[in-house]
Structures are given as structure tokens and as C-alpha cells.
Short mmCIF file of C-alpha atoms and ligand atoms in Angstrom, two decimals:
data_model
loop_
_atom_site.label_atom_id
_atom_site.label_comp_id
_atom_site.label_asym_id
_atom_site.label_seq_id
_atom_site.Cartn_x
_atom_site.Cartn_y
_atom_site.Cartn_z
CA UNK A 1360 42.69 -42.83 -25.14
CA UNK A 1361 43.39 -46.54 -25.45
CA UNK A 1362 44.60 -47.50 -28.97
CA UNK A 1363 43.52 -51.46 -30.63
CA UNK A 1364 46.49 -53.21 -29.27
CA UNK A 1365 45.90 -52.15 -25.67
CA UNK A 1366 42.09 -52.40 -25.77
CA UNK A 1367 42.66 -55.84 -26.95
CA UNK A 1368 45.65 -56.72 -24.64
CA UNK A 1369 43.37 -55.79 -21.38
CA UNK A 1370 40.29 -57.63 -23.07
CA UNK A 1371 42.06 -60.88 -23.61
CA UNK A 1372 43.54 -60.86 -19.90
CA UNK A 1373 39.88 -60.02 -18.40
CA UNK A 1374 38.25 -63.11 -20.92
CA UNK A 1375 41.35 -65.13 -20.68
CA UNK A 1376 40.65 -65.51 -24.45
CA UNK A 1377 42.43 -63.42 -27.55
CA UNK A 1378 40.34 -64.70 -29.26
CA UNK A 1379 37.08 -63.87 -27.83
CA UNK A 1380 38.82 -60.42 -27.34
CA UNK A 1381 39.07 -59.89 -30.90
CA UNK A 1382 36.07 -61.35 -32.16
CA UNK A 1383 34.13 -58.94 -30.01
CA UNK A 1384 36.54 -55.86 -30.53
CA UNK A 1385 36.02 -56.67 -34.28
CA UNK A 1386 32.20 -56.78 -34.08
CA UNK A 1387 31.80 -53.42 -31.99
CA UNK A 1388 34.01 -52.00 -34.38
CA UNK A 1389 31.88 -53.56 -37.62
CA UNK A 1390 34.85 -54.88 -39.20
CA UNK A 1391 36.74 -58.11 -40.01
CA UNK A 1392 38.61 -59.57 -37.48
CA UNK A 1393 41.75 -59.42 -39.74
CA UNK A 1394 41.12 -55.62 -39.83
CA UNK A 1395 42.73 -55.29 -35.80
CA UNK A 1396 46.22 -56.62 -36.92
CA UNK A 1397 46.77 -53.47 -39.24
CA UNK A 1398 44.87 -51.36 -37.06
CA UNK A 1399 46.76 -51.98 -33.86
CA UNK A 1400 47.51 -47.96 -33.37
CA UNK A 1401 44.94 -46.74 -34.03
CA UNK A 1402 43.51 -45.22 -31.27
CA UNK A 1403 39.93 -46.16 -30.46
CA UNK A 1404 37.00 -43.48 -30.05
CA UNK A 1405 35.04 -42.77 -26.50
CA UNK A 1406 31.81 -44.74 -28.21
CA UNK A 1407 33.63 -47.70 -29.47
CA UNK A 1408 35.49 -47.91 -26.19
CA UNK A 1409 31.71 -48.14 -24.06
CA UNK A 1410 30.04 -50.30 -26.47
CA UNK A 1411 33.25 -52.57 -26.21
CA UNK A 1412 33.43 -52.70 -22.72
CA UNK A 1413 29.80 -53.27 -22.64
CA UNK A 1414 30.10 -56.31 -24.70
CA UNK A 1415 33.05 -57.55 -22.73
CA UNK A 1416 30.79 -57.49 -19.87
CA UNK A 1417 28.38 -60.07 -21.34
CA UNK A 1418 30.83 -62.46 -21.92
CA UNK A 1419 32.15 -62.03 -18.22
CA UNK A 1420 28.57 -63.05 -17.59
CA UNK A 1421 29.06 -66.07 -19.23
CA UNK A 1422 26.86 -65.29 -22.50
CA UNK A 1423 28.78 -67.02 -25.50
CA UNK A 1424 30.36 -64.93 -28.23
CA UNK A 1425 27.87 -66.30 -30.93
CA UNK A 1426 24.93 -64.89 -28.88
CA UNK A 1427 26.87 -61.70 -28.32
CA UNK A 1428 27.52 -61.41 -32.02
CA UNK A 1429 24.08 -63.19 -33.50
CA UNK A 1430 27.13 -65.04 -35.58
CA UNK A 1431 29.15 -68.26 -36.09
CA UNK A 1432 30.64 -69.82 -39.15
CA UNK A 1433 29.84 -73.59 -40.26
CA UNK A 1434 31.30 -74.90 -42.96
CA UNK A 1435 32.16 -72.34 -45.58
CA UNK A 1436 29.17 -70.24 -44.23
CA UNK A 1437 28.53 -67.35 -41.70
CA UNK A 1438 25.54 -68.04 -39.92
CA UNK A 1439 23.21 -65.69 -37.92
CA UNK A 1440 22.63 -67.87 -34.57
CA UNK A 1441 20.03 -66.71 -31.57
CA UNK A 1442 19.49 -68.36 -28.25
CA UNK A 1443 16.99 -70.07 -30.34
CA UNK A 1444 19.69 -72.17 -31.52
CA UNK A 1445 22.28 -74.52 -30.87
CA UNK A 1446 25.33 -72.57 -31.83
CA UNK A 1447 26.79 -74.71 -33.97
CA UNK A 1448 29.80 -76.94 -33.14
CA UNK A 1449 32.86 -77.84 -35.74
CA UNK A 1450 32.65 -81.28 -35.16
CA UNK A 1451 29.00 -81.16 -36.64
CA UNK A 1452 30.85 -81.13 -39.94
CA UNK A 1453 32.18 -84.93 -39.44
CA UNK A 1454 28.32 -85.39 -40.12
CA UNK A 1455 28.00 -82.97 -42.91
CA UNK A 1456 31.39 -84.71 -45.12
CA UNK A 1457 30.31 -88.22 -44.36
CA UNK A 1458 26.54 -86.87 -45.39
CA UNK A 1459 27.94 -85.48 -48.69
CA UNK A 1460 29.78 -89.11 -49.39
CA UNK A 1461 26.56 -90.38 -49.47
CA UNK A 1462 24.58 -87.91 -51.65
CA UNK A 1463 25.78 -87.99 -55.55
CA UNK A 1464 27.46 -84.36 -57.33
CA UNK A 1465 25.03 -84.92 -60.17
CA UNK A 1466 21.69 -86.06 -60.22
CA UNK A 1467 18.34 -85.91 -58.00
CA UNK A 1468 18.65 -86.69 -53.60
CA UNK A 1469 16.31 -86.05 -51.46
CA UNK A 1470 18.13 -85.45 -47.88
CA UNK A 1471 16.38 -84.53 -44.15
CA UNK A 1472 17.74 -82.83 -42.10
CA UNK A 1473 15.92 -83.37 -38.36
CA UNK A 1474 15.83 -80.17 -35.83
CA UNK A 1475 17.90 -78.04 -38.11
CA UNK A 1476 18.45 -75.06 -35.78
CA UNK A 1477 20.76 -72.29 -37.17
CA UNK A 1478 20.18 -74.65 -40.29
CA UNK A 1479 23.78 -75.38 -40.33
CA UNK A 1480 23.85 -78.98 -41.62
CA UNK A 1481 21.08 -78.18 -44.23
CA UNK A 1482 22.87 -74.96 -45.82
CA UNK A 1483 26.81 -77.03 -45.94
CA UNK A 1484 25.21 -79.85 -47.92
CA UNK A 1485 22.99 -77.47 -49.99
CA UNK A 1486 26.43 -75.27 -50.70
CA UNK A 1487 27.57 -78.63 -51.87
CA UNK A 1488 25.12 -80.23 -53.69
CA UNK A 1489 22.88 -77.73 -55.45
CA UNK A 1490 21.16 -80.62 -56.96
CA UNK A 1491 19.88 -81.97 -53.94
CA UNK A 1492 16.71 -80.85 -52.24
CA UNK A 1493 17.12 -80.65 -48.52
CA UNK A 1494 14.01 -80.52 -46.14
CA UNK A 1495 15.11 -78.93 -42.85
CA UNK A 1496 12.73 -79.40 -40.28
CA UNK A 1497 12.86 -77.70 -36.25
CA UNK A 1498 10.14 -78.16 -33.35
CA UNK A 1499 10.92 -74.89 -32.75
CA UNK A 1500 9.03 -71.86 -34.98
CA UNK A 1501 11.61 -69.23 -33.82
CA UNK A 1502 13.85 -71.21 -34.28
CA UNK A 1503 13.11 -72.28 -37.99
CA UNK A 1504 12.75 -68.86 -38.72
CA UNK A 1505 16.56 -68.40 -37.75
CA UNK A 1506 17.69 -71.47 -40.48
CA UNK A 1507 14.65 -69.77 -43.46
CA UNK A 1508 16.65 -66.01 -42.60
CA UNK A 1509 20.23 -67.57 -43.09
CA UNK A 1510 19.06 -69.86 -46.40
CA UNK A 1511 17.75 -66.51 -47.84
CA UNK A 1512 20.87 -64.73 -47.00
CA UNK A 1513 22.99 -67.23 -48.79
CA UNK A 1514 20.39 -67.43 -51.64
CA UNK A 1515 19.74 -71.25 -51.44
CA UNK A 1516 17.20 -72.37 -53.00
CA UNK A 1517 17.10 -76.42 -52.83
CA UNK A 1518 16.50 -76.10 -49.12
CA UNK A 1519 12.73 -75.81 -47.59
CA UNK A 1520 11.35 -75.90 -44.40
CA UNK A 1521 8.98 -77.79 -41.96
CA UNK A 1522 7.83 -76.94 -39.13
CA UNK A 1523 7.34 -80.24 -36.56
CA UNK A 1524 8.64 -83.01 -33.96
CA UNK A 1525 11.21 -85.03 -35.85
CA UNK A 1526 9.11 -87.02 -38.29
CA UNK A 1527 5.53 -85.76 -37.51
CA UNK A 1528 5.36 -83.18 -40.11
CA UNK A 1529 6.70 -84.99 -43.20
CA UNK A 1530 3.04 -87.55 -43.57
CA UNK A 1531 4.68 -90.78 -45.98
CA UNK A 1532 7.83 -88.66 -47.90
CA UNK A 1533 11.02 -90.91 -48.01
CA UNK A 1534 14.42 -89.59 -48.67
CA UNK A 1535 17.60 -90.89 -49.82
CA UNK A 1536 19.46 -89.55 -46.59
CA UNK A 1537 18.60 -88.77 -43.13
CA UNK A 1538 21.12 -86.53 -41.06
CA UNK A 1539 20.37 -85.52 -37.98
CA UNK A 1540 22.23 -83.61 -34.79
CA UNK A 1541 19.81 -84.17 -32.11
CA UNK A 1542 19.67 -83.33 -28.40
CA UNK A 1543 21.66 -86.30 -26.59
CA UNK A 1544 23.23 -85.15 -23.28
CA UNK A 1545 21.91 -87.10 -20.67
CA UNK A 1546 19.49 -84.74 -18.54
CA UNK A 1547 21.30 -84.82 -15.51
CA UNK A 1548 24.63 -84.04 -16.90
CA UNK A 1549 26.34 -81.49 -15.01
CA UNK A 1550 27.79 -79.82 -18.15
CA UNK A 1551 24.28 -78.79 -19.00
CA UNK A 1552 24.52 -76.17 -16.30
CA UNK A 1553 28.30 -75.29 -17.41
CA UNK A 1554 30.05 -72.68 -19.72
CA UNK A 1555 28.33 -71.39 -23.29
CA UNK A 1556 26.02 -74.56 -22.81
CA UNK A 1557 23.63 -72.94 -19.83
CA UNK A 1558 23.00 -70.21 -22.39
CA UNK A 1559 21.60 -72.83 -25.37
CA UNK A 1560 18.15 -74.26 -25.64
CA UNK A 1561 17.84 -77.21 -23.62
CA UNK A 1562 16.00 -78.49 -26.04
CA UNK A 1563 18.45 -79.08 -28.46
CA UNK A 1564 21.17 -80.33 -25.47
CA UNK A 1565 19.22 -82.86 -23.34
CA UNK A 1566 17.44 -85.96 -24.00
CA UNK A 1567 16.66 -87.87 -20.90
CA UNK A 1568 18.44 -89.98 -18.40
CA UNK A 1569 20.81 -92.08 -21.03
CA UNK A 1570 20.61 -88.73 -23.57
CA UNK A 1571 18.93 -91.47 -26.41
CA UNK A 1572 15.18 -90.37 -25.94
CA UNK A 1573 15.71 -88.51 -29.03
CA UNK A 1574 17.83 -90.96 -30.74
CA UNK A 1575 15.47 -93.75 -30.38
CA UNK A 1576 12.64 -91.67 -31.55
CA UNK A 1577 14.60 -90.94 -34.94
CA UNK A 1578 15.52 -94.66 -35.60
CA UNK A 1579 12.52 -95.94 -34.55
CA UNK A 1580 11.00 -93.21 -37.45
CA UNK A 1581 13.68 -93.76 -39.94
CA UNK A 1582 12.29 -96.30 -41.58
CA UNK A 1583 9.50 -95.05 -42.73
CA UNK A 1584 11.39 -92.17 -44.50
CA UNK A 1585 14.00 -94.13 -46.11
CA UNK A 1586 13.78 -95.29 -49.74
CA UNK A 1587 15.07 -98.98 -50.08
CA UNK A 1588 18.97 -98.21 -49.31
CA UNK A 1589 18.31 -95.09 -47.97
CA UNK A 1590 21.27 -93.51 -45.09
CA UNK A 1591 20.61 -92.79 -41.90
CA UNK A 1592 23.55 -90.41 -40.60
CA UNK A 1593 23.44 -88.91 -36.63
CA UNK A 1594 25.79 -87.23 -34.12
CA UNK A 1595 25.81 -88.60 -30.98
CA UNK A 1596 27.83 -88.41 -27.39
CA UNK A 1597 31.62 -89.87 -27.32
CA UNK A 1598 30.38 -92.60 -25.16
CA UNK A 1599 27.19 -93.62 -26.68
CA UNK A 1600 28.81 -95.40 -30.37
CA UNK A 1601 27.98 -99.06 -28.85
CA UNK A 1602 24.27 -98.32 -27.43
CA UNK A 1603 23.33 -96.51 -31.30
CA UNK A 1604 24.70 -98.93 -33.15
CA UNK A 1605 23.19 -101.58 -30.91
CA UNK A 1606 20.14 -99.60 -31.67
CA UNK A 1607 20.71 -99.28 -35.15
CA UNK A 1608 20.74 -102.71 -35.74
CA UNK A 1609 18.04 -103.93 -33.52
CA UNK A 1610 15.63 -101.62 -36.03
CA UNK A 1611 17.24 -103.54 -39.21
CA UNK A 1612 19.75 -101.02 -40.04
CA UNK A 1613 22.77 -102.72 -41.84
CA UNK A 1614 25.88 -101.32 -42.72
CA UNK A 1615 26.29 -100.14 -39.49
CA UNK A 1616 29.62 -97.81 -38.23
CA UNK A 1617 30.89 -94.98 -35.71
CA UNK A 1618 33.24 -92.36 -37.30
CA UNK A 1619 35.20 -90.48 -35.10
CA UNK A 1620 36.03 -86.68 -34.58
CA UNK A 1621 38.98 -84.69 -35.02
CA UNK A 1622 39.72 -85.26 -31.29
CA UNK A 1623 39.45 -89.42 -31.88
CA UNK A 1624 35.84 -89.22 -29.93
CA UNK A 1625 33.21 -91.37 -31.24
CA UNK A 1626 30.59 -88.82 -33.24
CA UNK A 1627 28.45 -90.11 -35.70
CA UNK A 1628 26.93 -93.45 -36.27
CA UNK A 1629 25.39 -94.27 -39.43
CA UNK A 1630 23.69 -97.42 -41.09
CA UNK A 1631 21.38 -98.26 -43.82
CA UNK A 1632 17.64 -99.34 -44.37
CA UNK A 1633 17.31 -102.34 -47.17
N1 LIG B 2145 27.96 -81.41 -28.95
C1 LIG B 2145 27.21 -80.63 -28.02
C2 LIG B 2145 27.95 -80.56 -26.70
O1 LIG B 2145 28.32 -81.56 -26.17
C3 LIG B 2145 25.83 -81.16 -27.80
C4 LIG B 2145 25.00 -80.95 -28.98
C5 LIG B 2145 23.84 -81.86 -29.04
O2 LIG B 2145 23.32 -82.33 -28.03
N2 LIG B 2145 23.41 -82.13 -30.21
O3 LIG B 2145 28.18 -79.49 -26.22
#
């Protein structure tokens, strides 16, 4: 009978991750990661051993450990995440801290967030600004569903949903900010058929030849969903800060500027409607 240490010790050479080792041991297990470091003697029972190894075979497959686990943190939050969604990427909270600069502690903001997914920008500014009211909209039905379960389960209650292509569902309704991660890998970009990424909706990767069709669509939108001052906030690609700025201004944005991630990558690009 293997004990925790061992189980985890063959695991992590077979992944070449400890990581995803013990995220998975933890989950067929049904306790906190944390829970393996005391437990490392314990010895592990004939069920827990198949329905680990069973798991471990999925992610030899190539299925990420979100989709495995239907879990992923973002933010201060543990989200429930399906192949429905993007699983969401730390990075994506560049967007959510310059969002938050940009909607006041106190007082009424009405923020957007386009093609929400797992509904992980929505929910972080929500946690932060209970006096906001976020829309969160998806193309995606199922995938809505996903971000509605996971504002329920945190008991927000300044966050609703639409269900529509970018814009199309929201008629005149202006908002103070606009934050969006859209699709923007360029369609023929090899990495699209690479690691965790083969196993996400394409939908929310890919956005034709430059990776902008998306982008474009979402400025060109913008301004009829800004009030007068009104943010627009995006992610994009590392390499695409000139051509959305570029953009940015060319639809009368102002204030115009590319913050970069943790990893000194271009990210998000932001500007503002007059
Ligand atoms: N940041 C993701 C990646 O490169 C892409 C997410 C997106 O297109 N919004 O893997």
C-alpha cells in the first residue's frame, strides 16, 4: 500500500509537475492541498489509489488540471471552470487592479464586463466594489451559466447577466467602465493546438489572422456604451500594445496606455471616451 508521500513522489515524476501532483492527489482525496504535507504517512486506501491514478491519466492526456478539477482560483475567489470556459489566467488580474483604479470605493459605477466566461473579472471587481453593478455578458449560454453558478456561490449580488455577442444584447445602456478579456490569438497560431490551450474553447482563444477581429469589434462598440469619460480597459497579446492603441485612438479614445504584466509583457491597453 503506497502511503501520500510516495503516491505523490511517483505522480510528480510521471506529470513532471508537484504541483499538478498535489492538486489532483488533494482533489481525489476531497481535501485541501495543505492537508498532504501533514498527511505524508498516511497510507492511502485501494479506492483513492484508482480514482488517483485515473485522474493522473487525464492529465497525461493532456486535459488541464482546472478541467480535471471543475476549479481554479482568480483573485481572492475559487471558481468552478468547464471546458465552457477559458480557465482563467493570473495575469487577467493586471486588468481587474487597473479596472478597480478606475471604479470609486463609494458611490454608484456601472462596469461591463464583455464575454465573461468563468465570470472571473466580473466576481474580483464585484468582491471589491459591492457598490458597483457589474453586467457580465458571454455569447455562450453554457457558458454564462458557469459565471451565474459561481456569482451564486459567492453570494454576489451587484453582478447580472446577459446573454449576447459583445454589445448586441445591451440596446443604448452606457457604463462608466468597459473591461474586457477577449479572444485575440491570431487563428493560425500554432499554440492554439498546444498544451492546456487545445482543451479551451476556441472561441474565447482565436480571433482571426492578426487576433484583433474581436478587438476591433469592441472599440468600434465602445462608444456607444461609454458615458462622457467613460474607461475602456482590455487584455490583449504581448505584441499587439502598438496596433490597439493605434486603434484606440483612431476611434477617439484619449488617454491612451499599455500596462504591462508581471513578466514585463505588454497586457492591457486602456483609453478613454470624452
Ligand atoms: N492569455 C491567453 C493565452 O495566451 C489567451 C486568452 C485570450 O485570448 N483572451 O493563453
Amino acid at each position: 500500500m503506497l502511503d501520500v508521500r510516495s503516491a505523490l513522489t511517483e505522480a510528480s515524476r510521471r506529470l513532471d509537475s508537484r504541483v499538478d501532483a498535489e492538486v489532483l492527489l488533494a482533489y481525489a482525496l476531497s481535501k485541501p492541498r495543505s492537508w498532504l504535507i501533514a498527511h505524508a504517512t498516511d497510507a492511502l486506501s485501494t479506492e483513492h489509489m484508482s480514482a488517483y491514478a485515473l485522474l493522473i491519466e487525464q492529465r497525461e492526456a493532456g486535459e488541464p488540471v482546472a478541467y480535471i478539477t471543475g476549479r481554479r482560483g482568480f483573485w481572492s475567489l475559487d471558481l468552478e471552470v468547464t471546458p465552457d470556459t477559458l480557465i482563467p489566467r493570473p495575469e487577467t488580474e493586471l486588468l481587474v487592479e487597473l479596472a478597480l483604479e478606475r471604479v470609486p470605493m463609494d458611490g454608484a459605477c456601472n462596469v461591463l464586463d464583455l464575454g465573461t466566461g468563468s465570470g472571473a473579472i466580473a466576481l474580483a471587481i464585484a468582491r471589491e466594489r459591492p457598490n458597483a453593478a457589474i453586467v457580465a455578458t458571454d455569447v455562450n449560454a453554457e457558458t454564462l451559466a458557469v459565471a451565474q453558478r459561481n456569482a451564486r456561490r459567492h453570494h454576489f449580488g451587484n453582478v447580472s447577466f446577459v446573454h449576447g455577442d459583445w454589445f448586441a444584447p445591451l440596446s443604448d445602456r452606457r457604463f462608466d467602465v468597459i473591461v474586457s478579456n477577449p479572444p485575440y490569438i491570431e487563428s493560425a497560431d500554432p499554440h492554439l493546438e498546444q498544451g492546456d490551450l487545445r482543451f479551451e474553447p476556441m472561441g474565447a482563444l482565436a480571433s482571426g489572422a492578426d487576433g484583433l477581429d474581436d478587438i476591433r469589434r469592441i472599440i468600434r462598440g465602445a462608444h456607444l456604451h461609454l458615458v462622457p469619460g467613460g474607461w475602456l480597459l482590455f487584455e490583449h497579446g504581448w505584441n499587439q500594445g502598438d496596433a490597439v492603441r493605434a486603434l484606440l485612438g483612431g476611434a477617439g479614445f484619449v488617454e491612451l496606455s499599455t500596462a504591462r504584466d508581471l513578466e514585463q509583457r505588454d497586457r492591457v491597453s486602456l483609453g478613454r471616451m470624452l
